[in-house]
XYZ file of C-alpha atoms in Angstrom:
310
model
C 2.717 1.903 2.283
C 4.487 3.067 -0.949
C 7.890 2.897 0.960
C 7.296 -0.449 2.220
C 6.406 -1.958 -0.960
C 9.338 0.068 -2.660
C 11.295 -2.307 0.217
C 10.278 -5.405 -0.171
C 10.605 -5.167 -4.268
C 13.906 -4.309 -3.032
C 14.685 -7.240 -0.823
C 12.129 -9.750 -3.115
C 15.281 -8.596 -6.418
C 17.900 -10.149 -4.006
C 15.900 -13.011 -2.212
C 13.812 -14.813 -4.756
C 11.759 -16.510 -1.740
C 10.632 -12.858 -0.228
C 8.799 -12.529 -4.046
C 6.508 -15.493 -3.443
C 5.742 -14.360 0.128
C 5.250 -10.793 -0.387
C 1.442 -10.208 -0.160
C -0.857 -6.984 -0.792
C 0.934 -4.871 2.007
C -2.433 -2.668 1.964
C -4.546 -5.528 2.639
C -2.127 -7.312 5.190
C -2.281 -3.894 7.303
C -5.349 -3.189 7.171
C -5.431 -0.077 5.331
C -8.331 1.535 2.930
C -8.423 -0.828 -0.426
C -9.554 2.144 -2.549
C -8.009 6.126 -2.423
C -10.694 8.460 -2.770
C -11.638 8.971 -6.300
C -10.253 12.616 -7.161
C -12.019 14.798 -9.560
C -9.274 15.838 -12.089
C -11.335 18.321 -14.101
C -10.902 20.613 -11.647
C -6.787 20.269 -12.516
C -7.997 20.345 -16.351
C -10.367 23.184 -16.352
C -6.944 24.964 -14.632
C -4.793 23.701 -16.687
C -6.232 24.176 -19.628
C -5.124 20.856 -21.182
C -8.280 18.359 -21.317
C -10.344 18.944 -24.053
C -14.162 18.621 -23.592
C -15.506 15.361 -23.386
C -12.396 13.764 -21.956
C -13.854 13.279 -18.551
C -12.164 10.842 -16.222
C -14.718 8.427 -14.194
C -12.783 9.847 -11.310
C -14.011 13.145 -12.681
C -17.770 12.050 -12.701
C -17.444 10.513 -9.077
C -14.887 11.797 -7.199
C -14.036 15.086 -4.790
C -12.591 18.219 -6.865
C -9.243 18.671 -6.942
C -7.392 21.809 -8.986
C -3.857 21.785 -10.105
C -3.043 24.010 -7.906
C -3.623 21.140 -5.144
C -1.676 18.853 -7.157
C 1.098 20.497 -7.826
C 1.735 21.442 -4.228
C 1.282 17.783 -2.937
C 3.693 16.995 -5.603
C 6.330 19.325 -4.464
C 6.006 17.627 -0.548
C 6.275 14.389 -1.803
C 9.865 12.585 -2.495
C 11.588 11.652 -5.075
C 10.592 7.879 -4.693
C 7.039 8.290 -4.036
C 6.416 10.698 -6.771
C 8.979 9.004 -9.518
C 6.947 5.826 -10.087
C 3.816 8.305 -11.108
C 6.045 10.128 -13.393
C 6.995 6.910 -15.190
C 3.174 6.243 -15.489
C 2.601 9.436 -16.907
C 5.248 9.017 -19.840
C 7.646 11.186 -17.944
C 11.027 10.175 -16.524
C 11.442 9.176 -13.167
C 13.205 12.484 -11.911
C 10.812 14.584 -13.466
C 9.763 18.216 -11.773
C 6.683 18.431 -10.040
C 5.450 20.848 -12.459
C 6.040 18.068 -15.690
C 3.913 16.071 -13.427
C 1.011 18.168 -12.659
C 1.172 19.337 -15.980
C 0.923 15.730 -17.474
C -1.795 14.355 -15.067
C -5.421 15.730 -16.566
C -4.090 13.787 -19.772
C -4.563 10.909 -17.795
C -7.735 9.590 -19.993
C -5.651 10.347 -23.225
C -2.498 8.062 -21.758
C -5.246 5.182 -20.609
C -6.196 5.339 -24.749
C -3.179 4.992 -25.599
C -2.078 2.304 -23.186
C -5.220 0.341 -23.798
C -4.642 1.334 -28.506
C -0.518 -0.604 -27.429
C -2.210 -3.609 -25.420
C -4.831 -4.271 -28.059
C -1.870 -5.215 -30.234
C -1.141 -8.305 -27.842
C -2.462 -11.731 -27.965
C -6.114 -12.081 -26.022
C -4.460 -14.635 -23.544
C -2.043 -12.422 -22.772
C -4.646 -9.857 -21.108
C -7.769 -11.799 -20.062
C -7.695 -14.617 -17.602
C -6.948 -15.389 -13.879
C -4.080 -13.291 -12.812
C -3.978 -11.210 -15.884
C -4.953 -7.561 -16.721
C -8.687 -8.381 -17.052
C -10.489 -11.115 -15.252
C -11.719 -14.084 -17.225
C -15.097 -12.527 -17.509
C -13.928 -10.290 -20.513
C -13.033 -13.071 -22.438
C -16.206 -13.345 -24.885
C -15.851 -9.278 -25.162
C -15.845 -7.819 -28.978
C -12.428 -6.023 -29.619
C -14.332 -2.958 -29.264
C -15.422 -3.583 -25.852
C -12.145 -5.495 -25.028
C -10.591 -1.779 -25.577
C -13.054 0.274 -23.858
C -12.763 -1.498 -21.121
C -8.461 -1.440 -21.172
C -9.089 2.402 -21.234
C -11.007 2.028 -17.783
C -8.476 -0.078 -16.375
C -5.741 1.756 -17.025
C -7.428 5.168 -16.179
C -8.292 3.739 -12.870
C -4.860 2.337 -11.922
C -3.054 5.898 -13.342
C -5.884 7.458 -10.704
C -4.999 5.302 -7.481
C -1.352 6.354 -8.532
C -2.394 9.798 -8.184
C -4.454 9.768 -5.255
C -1.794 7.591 -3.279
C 0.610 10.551 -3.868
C -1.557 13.593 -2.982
C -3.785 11.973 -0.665
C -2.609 12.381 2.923
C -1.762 9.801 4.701
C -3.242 11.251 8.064
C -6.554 11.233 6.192
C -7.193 8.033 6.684
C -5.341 6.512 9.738
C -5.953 7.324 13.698
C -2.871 8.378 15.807
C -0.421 5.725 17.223
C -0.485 6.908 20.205
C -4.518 5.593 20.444
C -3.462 2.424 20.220
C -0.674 2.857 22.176
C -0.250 -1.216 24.096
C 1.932 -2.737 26.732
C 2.620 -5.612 25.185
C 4.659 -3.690 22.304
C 6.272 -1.362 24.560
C 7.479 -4.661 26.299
C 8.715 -6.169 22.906
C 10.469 -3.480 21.399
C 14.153 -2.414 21.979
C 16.398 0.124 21.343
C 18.045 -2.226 18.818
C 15.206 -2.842 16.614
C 14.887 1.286 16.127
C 18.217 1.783 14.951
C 18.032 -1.617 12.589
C 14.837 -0.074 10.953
C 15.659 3.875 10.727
C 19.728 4.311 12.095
C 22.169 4.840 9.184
C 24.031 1.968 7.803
C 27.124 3.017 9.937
C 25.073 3.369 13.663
C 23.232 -0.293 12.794
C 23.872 -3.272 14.868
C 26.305 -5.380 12.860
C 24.080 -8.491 11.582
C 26.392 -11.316 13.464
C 26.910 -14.763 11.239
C 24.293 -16.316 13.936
C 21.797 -13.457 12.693
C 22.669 -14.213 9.311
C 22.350 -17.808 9.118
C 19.131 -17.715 11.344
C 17.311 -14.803 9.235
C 18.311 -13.285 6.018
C 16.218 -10.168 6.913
C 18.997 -8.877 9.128
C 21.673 -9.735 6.978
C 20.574 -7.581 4.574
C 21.196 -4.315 6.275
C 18.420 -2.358 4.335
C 16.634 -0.935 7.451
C 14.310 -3.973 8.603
C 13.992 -5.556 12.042
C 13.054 -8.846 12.775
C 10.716 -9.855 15.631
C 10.353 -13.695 15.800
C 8.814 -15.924 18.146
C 6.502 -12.951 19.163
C 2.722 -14.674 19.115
C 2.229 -17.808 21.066
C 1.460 -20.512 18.899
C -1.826 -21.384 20.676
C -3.047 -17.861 19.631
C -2.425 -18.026 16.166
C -4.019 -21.392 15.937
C -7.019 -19.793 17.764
C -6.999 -16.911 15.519
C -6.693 -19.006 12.284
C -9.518 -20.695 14.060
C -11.874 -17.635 13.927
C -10.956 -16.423 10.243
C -12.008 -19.789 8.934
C -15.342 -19.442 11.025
C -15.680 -15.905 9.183
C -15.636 -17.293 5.698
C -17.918 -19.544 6.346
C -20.516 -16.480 7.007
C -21.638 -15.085 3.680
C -20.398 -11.419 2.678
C -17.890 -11.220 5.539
C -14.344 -12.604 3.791
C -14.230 -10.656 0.222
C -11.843 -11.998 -2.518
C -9.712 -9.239 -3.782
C -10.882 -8.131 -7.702
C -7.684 -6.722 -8.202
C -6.022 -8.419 -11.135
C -2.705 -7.658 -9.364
C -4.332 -9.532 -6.080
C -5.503 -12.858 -7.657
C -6.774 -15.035 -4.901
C -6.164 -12.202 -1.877
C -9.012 -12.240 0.343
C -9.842 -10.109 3.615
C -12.095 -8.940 6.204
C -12.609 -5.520 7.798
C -11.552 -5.836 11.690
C -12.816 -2.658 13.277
C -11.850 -1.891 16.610
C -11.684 1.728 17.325
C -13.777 1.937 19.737
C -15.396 -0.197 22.555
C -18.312 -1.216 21.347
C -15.813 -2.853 18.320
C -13.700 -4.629 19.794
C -16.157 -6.169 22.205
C -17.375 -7.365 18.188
C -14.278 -9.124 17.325
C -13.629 -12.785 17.689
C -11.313 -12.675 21.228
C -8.207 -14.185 19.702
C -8.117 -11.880 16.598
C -9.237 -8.929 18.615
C -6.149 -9.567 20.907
C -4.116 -9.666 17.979
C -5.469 -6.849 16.321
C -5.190 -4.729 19.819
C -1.198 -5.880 19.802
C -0.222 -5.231 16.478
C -1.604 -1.436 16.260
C 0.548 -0.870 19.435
C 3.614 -1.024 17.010
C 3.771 1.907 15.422
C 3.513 4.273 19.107
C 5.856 2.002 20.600
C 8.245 2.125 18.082
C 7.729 6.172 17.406
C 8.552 6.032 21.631
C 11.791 4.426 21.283
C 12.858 6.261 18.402
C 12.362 9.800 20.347
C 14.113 8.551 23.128
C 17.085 7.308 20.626
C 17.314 10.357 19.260
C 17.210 12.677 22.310
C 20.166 10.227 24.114
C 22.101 10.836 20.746
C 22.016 14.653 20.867
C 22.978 14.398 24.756
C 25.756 12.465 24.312
């Protein structure tokens, strides 16, 4: 997920009209809002750099995690995944992995100091819809104004962490359980190479691909599959959403400042007894769309086993 928002900041810098589209890419593919919390004392007791009392929340409620852990998640993860965490932490981008498990149990000291800079900024420019802190923190003493900027920030500098270290297999299924004819059917050898083929083995963008969709014509590994979902079945699955949110509790409004006005519903269809749950046309949907990724894993084995043959 990291990767594909690192590409669409990418493509929203050159395409202004991408940046107002661009959604919560967690929340659009259904993955886990919140990383589990991690215990960091376990990297500060190891460390020896957290003094007592500087206890994260993720400390108090989270899984242990020693700096041992860290630093060898750190060292598996690339450059771009594990620069914008650096950054957080104070460090530059192409710091070692060692500078950034060594920097992480001061976490709770960086959120002070973070929260000590912001208080130094007009109220409206933190509290309100769409800012740092909801609306709600408005009538908050400076005091508590602060505390609560320390939280934030702690919390943010923690999903940072946990989206580095935290496997990814952790908390997804296999493609291949999902694996659906009606992706295997869509998918061509052309949209592997657009997505993951070097810029010299890519299908040249022609000026009709160009003038019909500027995702192409960027040549920055994306594919385009248009026309895909029958209109009647979107309509039908707009249909059912707007039936959900009408049921109390089931459509949640994101609280993430960064997420103002999101909203979502859990779709669970792993098994049988899950998908016979799901309104039809967005159980269809859902059924299609998770046949992607096996489909697309299918085609790029084959591509690469015809390349080393020939």
């Amino acid at each position: 997920v990291m990767i594909m928002k690192m590409a669409v900041k990418i493509i929203a810098g050159q395409h202004p009209e991408v940046a107002t589209l661009a959604g919560d890419l967690r929340e659009l593919l259904g993955l886990q809002r919140e990383e589990t919390p991690l215990d960091l004392m376990g990297a500060a007791k190891e460390s020896a750099k957290v003094p007592a009392g500087q206890q994260s929340q993720a400390a108090k409620d989270g899984r242990a995690i020693t700096f041992t852990e860290i630093l060898s998640k750190l060292r598996s993860a690339p450059l771009d995944v594990r620069g914008p965490l650096a950054e957080a932490l104070r460090l530059p981008y192409k710091s070692s992995p060692e500078d950034i498990a060594a920097a992480v149990p001061q976490i709770h000291t960086i959120s002070q100091q973070l929260a000590a800079k912001n208080m130094g900024k007009p109220r409206s420019e933190l509290v309100g819809e769409g800012k740092l802190l909801g609306p709600e923190a408005a009538s908050l003493s400076d005091k508590d104004l602060e505390s609560l900027l320390v939280t934030t920030f702690e919390h943010y500098l923690n999903k940072m962490l946990a989206r580095v270290v935290t496997p990814v297999e952790s908390f997804t299924k296999p493609p291949e359980q999902y694996r659906h004819a009606w992706a295997e059917d869509l998918l061509e050898k052309h949209h592997v190479l657009e997505l993951w083929g070097s810029k010299g083995k890519r299908p040249e963008a022609t000026s009709w691909d160009a003038q019909r969709n500027d995702w192409r014509a960027l040549n920055l590994g994306v594919t385009v599959l248009d026309d895909t979902v029958d209109i009647q079945e979107t309509a039908a699955a707009l249909a059912e959403l707007r039936a959900l949110e009408q049921e109390e509790g089931r459509v949640q409004a994101s609280k993430d400042p960064c997420n103002i006005g999101a909203r979502s519903v859990w779709l669970h269809f792993e098994t049988a007894e899950e998908r016979a749950s799901l309104p039809p046309a967005l159980g269809r949907l859902c059924d299609r769309l998770a046949g992607l990724p096996d489909a697309l894993l299918r085609l790029g084995k084959a591509a690469r086993a015809a390349a080393a043959a020939g």
